[in-house]
Coordinates of C-alpha atoms and ligand atoms in Angstrom, one line a residue:
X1 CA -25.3 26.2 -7.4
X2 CA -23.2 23.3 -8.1
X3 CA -21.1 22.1 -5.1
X4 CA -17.6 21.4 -5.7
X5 CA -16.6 17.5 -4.8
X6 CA -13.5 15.3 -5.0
X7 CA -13.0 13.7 -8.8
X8 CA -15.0 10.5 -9.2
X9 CA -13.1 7.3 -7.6
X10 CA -11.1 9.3 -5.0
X11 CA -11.2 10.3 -2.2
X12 CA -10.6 12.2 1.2
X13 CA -8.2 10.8 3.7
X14 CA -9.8 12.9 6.8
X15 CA -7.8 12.2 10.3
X16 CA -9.3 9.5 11.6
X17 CA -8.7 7.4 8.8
X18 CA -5.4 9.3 8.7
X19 CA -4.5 7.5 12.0
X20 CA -5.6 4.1 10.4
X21 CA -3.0 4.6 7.8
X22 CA -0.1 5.7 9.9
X23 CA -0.5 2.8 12.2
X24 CA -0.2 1.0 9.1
X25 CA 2.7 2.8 7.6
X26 CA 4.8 2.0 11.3
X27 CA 3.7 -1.9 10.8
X28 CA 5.8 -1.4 7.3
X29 CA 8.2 0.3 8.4
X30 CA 8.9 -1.8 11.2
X31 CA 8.9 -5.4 9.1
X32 CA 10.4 -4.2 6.0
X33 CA 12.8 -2.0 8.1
X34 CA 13.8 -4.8 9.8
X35 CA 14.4 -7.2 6.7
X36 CA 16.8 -4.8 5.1
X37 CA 14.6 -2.6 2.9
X38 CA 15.4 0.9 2.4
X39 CA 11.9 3.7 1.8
X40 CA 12.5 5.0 -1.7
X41 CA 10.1 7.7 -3.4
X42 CA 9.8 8.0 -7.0
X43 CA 7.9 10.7 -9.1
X44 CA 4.3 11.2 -8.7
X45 CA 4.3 10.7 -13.1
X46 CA 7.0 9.3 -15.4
X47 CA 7.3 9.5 -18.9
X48 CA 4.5 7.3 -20.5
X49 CA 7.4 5.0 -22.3
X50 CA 8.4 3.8 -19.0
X51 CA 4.9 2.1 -18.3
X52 CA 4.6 0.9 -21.9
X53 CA 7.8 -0.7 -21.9
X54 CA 8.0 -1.9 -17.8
X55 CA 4.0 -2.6 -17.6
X56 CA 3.7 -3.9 -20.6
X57 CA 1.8 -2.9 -24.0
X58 CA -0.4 -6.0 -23.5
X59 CA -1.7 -5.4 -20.2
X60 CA -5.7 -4.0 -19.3
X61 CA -3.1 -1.3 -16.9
X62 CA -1.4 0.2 -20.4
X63 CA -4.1 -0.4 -22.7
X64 CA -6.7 0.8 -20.7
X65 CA -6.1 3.0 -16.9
X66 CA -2.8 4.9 -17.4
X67 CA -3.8 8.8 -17.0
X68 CA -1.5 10.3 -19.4
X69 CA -1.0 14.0 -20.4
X70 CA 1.7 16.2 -22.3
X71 CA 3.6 17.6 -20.2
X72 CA 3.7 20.7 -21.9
X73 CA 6.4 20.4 -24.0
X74 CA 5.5 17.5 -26.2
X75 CA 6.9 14.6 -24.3
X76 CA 4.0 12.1 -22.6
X77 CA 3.8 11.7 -19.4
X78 CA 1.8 9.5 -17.2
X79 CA 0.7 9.5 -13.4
X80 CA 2.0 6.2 -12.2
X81 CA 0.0 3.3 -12.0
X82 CA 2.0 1.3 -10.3
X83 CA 5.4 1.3 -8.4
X84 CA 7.9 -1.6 -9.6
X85 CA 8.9 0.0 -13.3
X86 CA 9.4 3.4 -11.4
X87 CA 11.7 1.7 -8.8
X88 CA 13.8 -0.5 -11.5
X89 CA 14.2 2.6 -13.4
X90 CA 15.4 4.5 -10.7
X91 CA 17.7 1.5 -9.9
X92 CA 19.2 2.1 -13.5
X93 CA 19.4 5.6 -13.3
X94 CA 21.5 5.8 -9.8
X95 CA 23.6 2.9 -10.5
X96 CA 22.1 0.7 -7.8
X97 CA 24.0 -2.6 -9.7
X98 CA 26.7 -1.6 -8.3
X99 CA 25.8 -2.0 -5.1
X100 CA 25.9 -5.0 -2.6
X101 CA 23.2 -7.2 -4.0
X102 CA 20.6 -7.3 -3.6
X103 CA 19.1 -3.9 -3.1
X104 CA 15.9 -4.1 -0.9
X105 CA 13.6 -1.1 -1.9
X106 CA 10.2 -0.4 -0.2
X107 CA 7.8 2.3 -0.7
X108 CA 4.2 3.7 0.0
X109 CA 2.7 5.6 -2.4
X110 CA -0.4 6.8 -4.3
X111 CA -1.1 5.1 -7.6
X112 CA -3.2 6.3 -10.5
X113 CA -5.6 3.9 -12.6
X114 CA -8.6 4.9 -14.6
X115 CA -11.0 2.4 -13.5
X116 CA -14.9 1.8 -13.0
X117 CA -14.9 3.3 -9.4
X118 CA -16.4 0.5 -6.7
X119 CA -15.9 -0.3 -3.5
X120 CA -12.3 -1.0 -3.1
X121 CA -11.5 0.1 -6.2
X122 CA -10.6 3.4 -6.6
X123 CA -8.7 6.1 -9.5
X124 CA -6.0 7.5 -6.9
X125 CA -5.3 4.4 -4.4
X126 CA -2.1 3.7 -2.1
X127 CA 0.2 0.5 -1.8
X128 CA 2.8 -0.5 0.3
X129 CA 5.2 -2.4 -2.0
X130 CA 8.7 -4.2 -1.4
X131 CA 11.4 -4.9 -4.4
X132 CA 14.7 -7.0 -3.9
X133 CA 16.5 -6.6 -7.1
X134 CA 19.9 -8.3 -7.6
X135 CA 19.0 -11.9 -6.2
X136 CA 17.6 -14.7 -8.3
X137 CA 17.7 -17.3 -5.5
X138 CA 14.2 -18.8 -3.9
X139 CA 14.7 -17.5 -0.5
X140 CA 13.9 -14.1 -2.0
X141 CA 10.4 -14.8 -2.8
X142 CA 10.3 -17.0 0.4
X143 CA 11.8 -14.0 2.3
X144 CA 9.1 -11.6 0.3
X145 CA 6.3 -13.5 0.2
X146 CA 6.6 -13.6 4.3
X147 CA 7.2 -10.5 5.3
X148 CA 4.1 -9.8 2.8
X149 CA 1.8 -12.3 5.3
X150 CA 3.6 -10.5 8.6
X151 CA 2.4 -7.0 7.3
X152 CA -1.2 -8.3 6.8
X153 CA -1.2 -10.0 10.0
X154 CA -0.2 -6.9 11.7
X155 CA -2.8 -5.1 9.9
X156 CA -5.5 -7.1 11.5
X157 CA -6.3 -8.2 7.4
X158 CA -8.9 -11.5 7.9
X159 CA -9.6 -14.2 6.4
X160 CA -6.5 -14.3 4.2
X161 CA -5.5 -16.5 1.3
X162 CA -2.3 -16.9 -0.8
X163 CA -2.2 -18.4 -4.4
X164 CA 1.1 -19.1 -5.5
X165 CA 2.2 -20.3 -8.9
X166 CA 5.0 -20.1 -11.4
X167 CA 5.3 -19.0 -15.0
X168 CA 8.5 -20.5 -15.8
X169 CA 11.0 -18.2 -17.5
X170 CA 10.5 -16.0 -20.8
X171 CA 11.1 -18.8 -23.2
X172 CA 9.0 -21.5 -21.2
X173 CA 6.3 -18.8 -21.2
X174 CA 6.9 -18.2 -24.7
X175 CA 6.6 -22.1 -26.1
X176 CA 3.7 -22.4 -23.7
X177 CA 1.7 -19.1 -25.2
X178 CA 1.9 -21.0 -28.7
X179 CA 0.9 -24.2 -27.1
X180 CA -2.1 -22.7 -25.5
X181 CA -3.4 -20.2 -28.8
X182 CA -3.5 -23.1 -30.6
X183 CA -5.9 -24.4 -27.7
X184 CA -7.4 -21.5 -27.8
X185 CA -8.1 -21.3 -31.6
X186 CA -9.2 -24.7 -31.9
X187 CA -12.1 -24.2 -28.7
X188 CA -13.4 -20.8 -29.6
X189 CA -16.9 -21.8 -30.0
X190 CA -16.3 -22.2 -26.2
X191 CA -14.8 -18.8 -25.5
X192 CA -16.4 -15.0 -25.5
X193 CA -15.7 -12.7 -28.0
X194 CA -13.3 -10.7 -25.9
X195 CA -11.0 -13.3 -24.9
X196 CA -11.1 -14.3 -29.0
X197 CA -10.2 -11.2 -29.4
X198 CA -7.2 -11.4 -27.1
X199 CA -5.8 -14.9 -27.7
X200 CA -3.0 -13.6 -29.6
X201 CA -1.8 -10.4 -27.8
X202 CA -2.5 -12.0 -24.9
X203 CA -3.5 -15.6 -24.2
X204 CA -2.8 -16.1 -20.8
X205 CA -5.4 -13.4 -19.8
X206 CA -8.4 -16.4 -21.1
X207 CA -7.6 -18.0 -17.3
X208 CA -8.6 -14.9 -15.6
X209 CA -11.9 -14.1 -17.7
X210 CA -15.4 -13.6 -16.4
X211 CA -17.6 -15.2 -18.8
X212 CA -19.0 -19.0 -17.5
X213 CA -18.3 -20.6 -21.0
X214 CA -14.6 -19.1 -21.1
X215 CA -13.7 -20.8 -17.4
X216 CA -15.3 -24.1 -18.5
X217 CA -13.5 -24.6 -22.1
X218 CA -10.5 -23.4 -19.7
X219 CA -10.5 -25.8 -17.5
X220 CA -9.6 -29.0 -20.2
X221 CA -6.2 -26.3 -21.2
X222 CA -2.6 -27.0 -21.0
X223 CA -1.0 -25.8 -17.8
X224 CA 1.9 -23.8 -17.4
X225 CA 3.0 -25.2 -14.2
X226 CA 3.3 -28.7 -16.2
X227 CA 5.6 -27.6 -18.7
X228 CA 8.3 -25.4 -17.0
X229 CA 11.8 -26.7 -17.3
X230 CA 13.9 -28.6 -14.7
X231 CA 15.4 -25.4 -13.2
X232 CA 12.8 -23.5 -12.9
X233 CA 10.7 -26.1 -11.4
X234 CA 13.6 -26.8 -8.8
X235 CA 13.5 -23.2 -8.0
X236 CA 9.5 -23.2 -7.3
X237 CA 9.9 -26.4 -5.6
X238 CA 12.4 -24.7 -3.1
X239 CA 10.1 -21.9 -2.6
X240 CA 7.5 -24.0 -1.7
X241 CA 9.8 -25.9 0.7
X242 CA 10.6 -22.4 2.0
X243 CA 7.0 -21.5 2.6
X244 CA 6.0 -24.9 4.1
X245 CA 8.8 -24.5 6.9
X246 CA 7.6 -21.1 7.8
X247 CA 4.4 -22.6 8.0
X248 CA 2.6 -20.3 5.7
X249 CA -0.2 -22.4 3.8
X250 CA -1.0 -21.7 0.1
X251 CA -3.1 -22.8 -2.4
X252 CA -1.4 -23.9 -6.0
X253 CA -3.6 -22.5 -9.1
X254 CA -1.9 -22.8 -12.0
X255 CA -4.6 -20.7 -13.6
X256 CA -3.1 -17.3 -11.9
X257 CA -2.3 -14.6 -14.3
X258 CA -1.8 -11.1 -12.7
X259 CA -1.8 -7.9 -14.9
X260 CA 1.5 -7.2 -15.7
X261 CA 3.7 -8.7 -18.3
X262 CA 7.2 -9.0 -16.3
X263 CA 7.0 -11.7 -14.1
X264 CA 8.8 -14.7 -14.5
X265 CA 9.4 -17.4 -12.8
X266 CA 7.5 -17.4 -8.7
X267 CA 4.0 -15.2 -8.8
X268 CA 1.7 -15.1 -5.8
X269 CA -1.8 -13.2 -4.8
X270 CA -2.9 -12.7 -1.5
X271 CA -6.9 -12.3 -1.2
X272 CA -9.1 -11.4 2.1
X273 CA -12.6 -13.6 2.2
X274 CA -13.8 -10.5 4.1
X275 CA -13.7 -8.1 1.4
X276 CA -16.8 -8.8 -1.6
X277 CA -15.7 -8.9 -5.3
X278 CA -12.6 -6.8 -5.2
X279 CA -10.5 -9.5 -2.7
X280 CA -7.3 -9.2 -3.8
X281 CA -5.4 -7.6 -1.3
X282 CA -1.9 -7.9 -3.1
X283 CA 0.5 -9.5 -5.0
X284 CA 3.8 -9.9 -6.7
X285 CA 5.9 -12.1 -8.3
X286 CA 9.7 -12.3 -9.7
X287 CA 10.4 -9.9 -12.8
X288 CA 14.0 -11.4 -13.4
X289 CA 13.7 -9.5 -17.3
X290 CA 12.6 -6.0 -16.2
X291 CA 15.9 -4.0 -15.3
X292 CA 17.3 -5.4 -18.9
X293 CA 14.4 -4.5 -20.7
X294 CA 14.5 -1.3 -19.3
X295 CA 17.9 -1.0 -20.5
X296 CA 19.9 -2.1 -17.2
X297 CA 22.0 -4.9 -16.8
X298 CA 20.3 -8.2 -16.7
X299 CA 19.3 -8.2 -13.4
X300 CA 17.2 -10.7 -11.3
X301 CA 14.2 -8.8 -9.0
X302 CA 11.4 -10.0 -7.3
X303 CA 8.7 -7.8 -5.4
X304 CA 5.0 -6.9 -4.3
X305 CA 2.4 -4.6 -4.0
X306 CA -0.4 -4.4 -1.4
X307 CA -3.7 -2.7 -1.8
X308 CA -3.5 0.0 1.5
X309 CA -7.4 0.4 0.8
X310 CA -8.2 -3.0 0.8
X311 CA -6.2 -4.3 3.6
X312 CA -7.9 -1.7 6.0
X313 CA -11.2 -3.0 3.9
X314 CA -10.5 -6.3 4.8
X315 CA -9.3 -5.3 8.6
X316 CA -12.2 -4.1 9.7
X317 CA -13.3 -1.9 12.1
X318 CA -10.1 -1.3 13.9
X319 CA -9.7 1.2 16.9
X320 CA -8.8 4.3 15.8
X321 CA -5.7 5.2 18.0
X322 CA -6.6 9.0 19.5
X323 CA -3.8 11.6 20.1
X324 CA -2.8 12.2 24.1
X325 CA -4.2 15.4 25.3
X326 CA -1.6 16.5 27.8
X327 CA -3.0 20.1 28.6
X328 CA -5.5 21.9 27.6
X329 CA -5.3 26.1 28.3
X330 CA -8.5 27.4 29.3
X331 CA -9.2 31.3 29.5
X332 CA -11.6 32.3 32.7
X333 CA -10.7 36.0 32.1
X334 CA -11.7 36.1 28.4
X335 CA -11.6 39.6 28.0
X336 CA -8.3 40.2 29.3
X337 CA -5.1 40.9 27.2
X338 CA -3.3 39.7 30.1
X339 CA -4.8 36.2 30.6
X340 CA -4.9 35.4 26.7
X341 CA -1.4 36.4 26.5
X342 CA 0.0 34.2 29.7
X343 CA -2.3 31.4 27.8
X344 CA -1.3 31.6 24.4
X345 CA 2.7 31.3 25.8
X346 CA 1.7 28.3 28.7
X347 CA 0.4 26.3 25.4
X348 CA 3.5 27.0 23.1
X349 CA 6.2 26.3 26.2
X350 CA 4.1 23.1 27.3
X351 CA 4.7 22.2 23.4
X352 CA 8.3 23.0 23.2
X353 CA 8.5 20.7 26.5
X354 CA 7.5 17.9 24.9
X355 CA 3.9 18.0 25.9
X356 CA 0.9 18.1 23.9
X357 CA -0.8 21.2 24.6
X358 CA -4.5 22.8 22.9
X359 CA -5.6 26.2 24.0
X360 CA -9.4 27.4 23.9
X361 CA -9.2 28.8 20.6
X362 CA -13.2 28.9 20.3
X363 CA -14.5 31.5 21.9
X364 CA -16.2 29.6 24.6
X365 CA -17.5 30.1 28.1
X366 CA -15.2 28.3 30.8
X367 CA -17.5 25.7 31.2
X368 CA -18.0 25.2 27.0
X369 CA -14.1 25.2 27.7
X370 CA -13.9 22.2 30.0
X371 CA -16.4 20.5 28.8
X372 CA -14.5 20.7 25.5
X373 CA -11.2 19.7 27.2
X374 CA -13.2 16.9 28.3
X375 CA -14.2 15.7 25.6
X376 CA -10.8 15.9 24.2
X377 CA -9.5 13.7 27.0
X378 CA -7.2 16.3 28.3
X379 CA -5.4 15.2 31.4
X380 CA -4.8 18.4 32.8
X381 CA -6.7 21.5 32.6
X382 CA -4.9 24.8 33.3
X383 CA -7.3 27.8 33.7
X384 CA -6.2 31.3 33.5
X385 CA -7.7 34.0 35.3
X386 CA -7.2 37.1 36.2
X387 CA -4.8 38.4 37.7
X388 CA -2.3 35.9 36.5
X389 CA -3.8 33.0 38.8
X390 CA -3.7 29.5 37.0
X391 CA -5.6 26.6 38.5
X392 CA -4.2 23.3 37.8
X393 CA -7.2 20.7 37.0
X394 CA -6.0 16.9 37.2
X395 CA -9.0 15.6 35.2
X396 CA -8.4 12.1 36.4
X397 CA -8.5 12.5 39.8
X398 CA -10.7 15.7 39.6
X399 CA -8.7 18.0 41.9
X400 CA -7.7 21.5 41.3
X401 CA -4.7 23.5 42.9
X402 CA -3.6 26.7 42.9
X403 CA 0.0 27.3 41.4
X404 CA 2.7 29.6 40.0
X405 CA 2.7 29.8 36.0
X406 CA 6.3 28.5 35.8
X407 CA 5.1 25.3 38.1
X408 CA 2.4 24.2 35.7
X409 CA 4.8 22.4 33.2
X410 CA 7.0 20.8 36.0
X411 CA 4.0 19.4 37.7
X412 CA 2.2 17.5 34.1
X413 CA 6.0 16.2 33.2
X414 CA 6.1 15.0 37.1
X415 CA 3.0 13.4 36.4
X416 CA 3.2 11.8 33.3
X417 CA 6.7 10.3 34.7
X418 CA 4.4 8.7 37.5
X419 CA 1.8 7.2 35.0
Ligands
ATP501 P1 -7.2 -6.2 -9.5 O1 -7.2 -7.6 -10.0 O2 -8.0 -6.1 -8.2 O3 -7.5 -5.2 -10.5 P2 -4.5 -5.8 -9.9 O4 -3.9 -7.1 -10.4 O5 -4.7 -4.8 -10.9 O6 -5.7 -6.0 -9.0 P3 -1.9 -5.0 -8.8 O7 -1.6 -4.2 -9.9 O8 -1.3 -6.3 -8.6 O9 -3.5 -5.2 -8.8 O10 -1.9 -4.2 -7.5 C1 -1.6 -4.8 -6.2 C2 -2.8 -4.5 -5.2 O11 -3.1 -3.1 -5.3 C3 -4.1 -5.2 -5.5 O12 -4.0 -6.5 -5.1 C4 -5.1 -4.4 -4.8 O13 -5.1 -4.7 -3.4 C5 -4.5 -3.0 -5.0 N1 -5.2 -2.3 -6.1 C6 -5.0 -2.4 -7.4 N2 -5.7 -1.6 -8.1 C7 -6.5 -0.9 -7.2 C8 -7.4 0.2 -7.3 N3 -7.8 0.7 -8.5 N4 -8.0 0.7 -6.2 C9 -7.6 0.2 -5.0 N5 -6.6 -0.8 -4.8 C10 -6.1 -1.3 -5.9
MG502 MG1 -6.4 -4.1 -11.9

């Protein structure tokens, strides 16, 4: 018989890793919260065109991972694969320009990329992202790029490295491309075949590749950070500035290219030395051309993405916060109506108080039950007997007292005031 498993490169989120990721999701909350950003939710899947035209056509994400299907009625649709063209297109769609500027946006989702399954690299896989859309100013990546570092460090993420670079605007890039195919061309005895293959749809993609011969004809090519134009240096020169006074310390590689064609202008990766060959634990950059091209108002943006996977990869063992066990029913008189009944209604009240209640729902012998409630960490134990006698267990200090039903709730809220 063939068991039944989760599809290949997801996975389960089962509760105690569930815990992991709420405690997360309040860090997020909490610092993007604070800065201004609002949650948003898009669509699980969009239509495919979005992707094409927000992701770009040249990118390994479009041409290679999207998980795309008709949705039926001959339109193609794909599971998102990543959250900034959903969120500008959305922007479009609800008028969001007109708005006070910018609008912050954050969101945690699931994302969807056919990849080769490995650790810390999965098919379904979550992010927390942030997008300021409506600013073009360097404080805005200053602002993002912090609150980026705050949420790691809350998360406990070690060992943790930011590259920062810029890729000059669309025109810059564009004269720069040239600049470097030619190089390209003219040193391809030094390259692999796949980056050959690529130097015209994509050229910028040769600083990123594997291959030992690629990175060392790379390292004699032009630089994009050398050629961008007096604006656009001032801009990454006041970033910088920015980043230095907050004290955040970043390395300058020119050679960063990130997999997605709409940035312009400030890009930045963040990567954990404790996590193996999958260390990048985020990134983002400014995508001033995106809204426009996806036929909004020219609009400047800037946002970032961050791996929920790998950051609690490259936290660690973390404690896993357990839930508070107020009071847990136990049933001495199992096989009376009388003492299940009084149970079942002591647990839902205790609940409806405000108190977090479990009631034996096993089957087990009273002292099964306590030992259960036990192990739970239950601070109180009420047990049920019969006739209608409960006896209140304080499991800390280990003493039991006879009481009225309607006294046990008033005496665990009197006591959790105390402690
Ligand atoms: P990588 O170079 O690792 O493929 P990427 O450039 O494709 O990353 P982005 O699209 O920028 O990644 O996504 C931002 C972050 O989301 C990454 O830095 C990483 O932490 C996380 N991430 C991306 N793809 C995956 C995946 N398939 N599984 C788990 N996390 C992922
Ligand atoms: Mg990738």
């Amino acid at each position: 018989m063939s068991s039944l498993q989760a599809p290949r490169g997801t996975f389960d989120v089962l509760p105690a890793d569930a815990a992991r990721r709420a405690v997360l999701e309040t860090h997020a909350r909490r610092i993007l919260g604070a800065a201004g950003y609002g949650r948003i939710e898009t669509p699980t899947y969009e239509a495919t065109e979005l992707f094409a035209r927000g992701v770009g056509e040249a990118t390994d994400i479009v041409q290679k991972e999207m998980y795309s299907f008709d949705d039926g009625g001959g339109r193609s649709m794909t599971l998102r694969p990543e959250g900034t063209a959903p969120v500008c297109r959305a922007y479009i769609e609800h008028g969001m320009h007109k708005q006070p500027q910018p609008v912050k946006l954050w969101y945690l989702s699931s994302f969807f990329r056919a990849e080769a399954p490995q650790k810390g690299r999965y098919r379904q896989f979550w992010q927390v992202g942030a997008e300021a859309i409506g600013a073009a100013g360097p404080e805005t990546d200053a602002e993002l790029i912090i609150l980026m570092a705050d949420l790691y460090r809350a998360a406990g993420v070690r060992d943790l490295h930011l590259r920062l670079s810029s890729l000059g605007t669309a025109e810059t890039r564009r004269e720069y491309r040239e600049e470097l195919a030619a190089y390209l061309h003219a040193h391809e005895d030094g390259l692999s075949p796949e980056v050959i293959s690529r130097i015209d749809l994509n050229p910028m993609r040769a600083f990123d590749a594997d291959d030992r011969r690629t990175q060392e004809t790379m390292r004699s090519a032009p630089i994009l950070l050398d050629r961008l134009a007096p604006e656009d240096a001032e801009h990454f020169e006041r970033v910088k500035a920015l980043l230095d006074e907050a004290g955040l310390t970043y390395q300058l590689d020119p050679a960063l290219v990130r997999g997605l064609d709409y940035y312009a202008r400030t890009l930045w990766e963040f990567t954990s030395g404790a996590l193996g060959a999958q260390s990048a634990v985020g990134g983002g950059g400014r995508y001033d051309g995106l809204i426009e091209q996806l036929g909004g108002p020219p609009t400047p943006a800037s946002g970032w993405a961050a791996g929920v996977e790998r950051m609690l990869l490259a936290a660690g063992e973390q404690p896993v916060p357990t839930d508070v066990v107020d009071l847990f029913v136990a049933i001495a008189a199992r096989d009376s109506p009388q003492a299940q009944d009084a149970g079942f209604k002591l647990a839902n009240e205790a609940r409806r108080a405000g108190l977090s209640a479990q009631l034996e729902l096993a089957g087990r012998g009273l002292k099964g039950q306590l030992k259960h409630a036990d192990r739970l960490g239950a601070r109180y134990v009420a047990i049920i007997g019969d006739p209608m006698q409960i006896s209140l267990k304080d499991m800390e200090a280990g003493d039991q007292t006879e009481i009225a039903p309607e006294a046990v709730i008033p005496t665990i809220l009197r006591g959790s005031r105390v402690a």
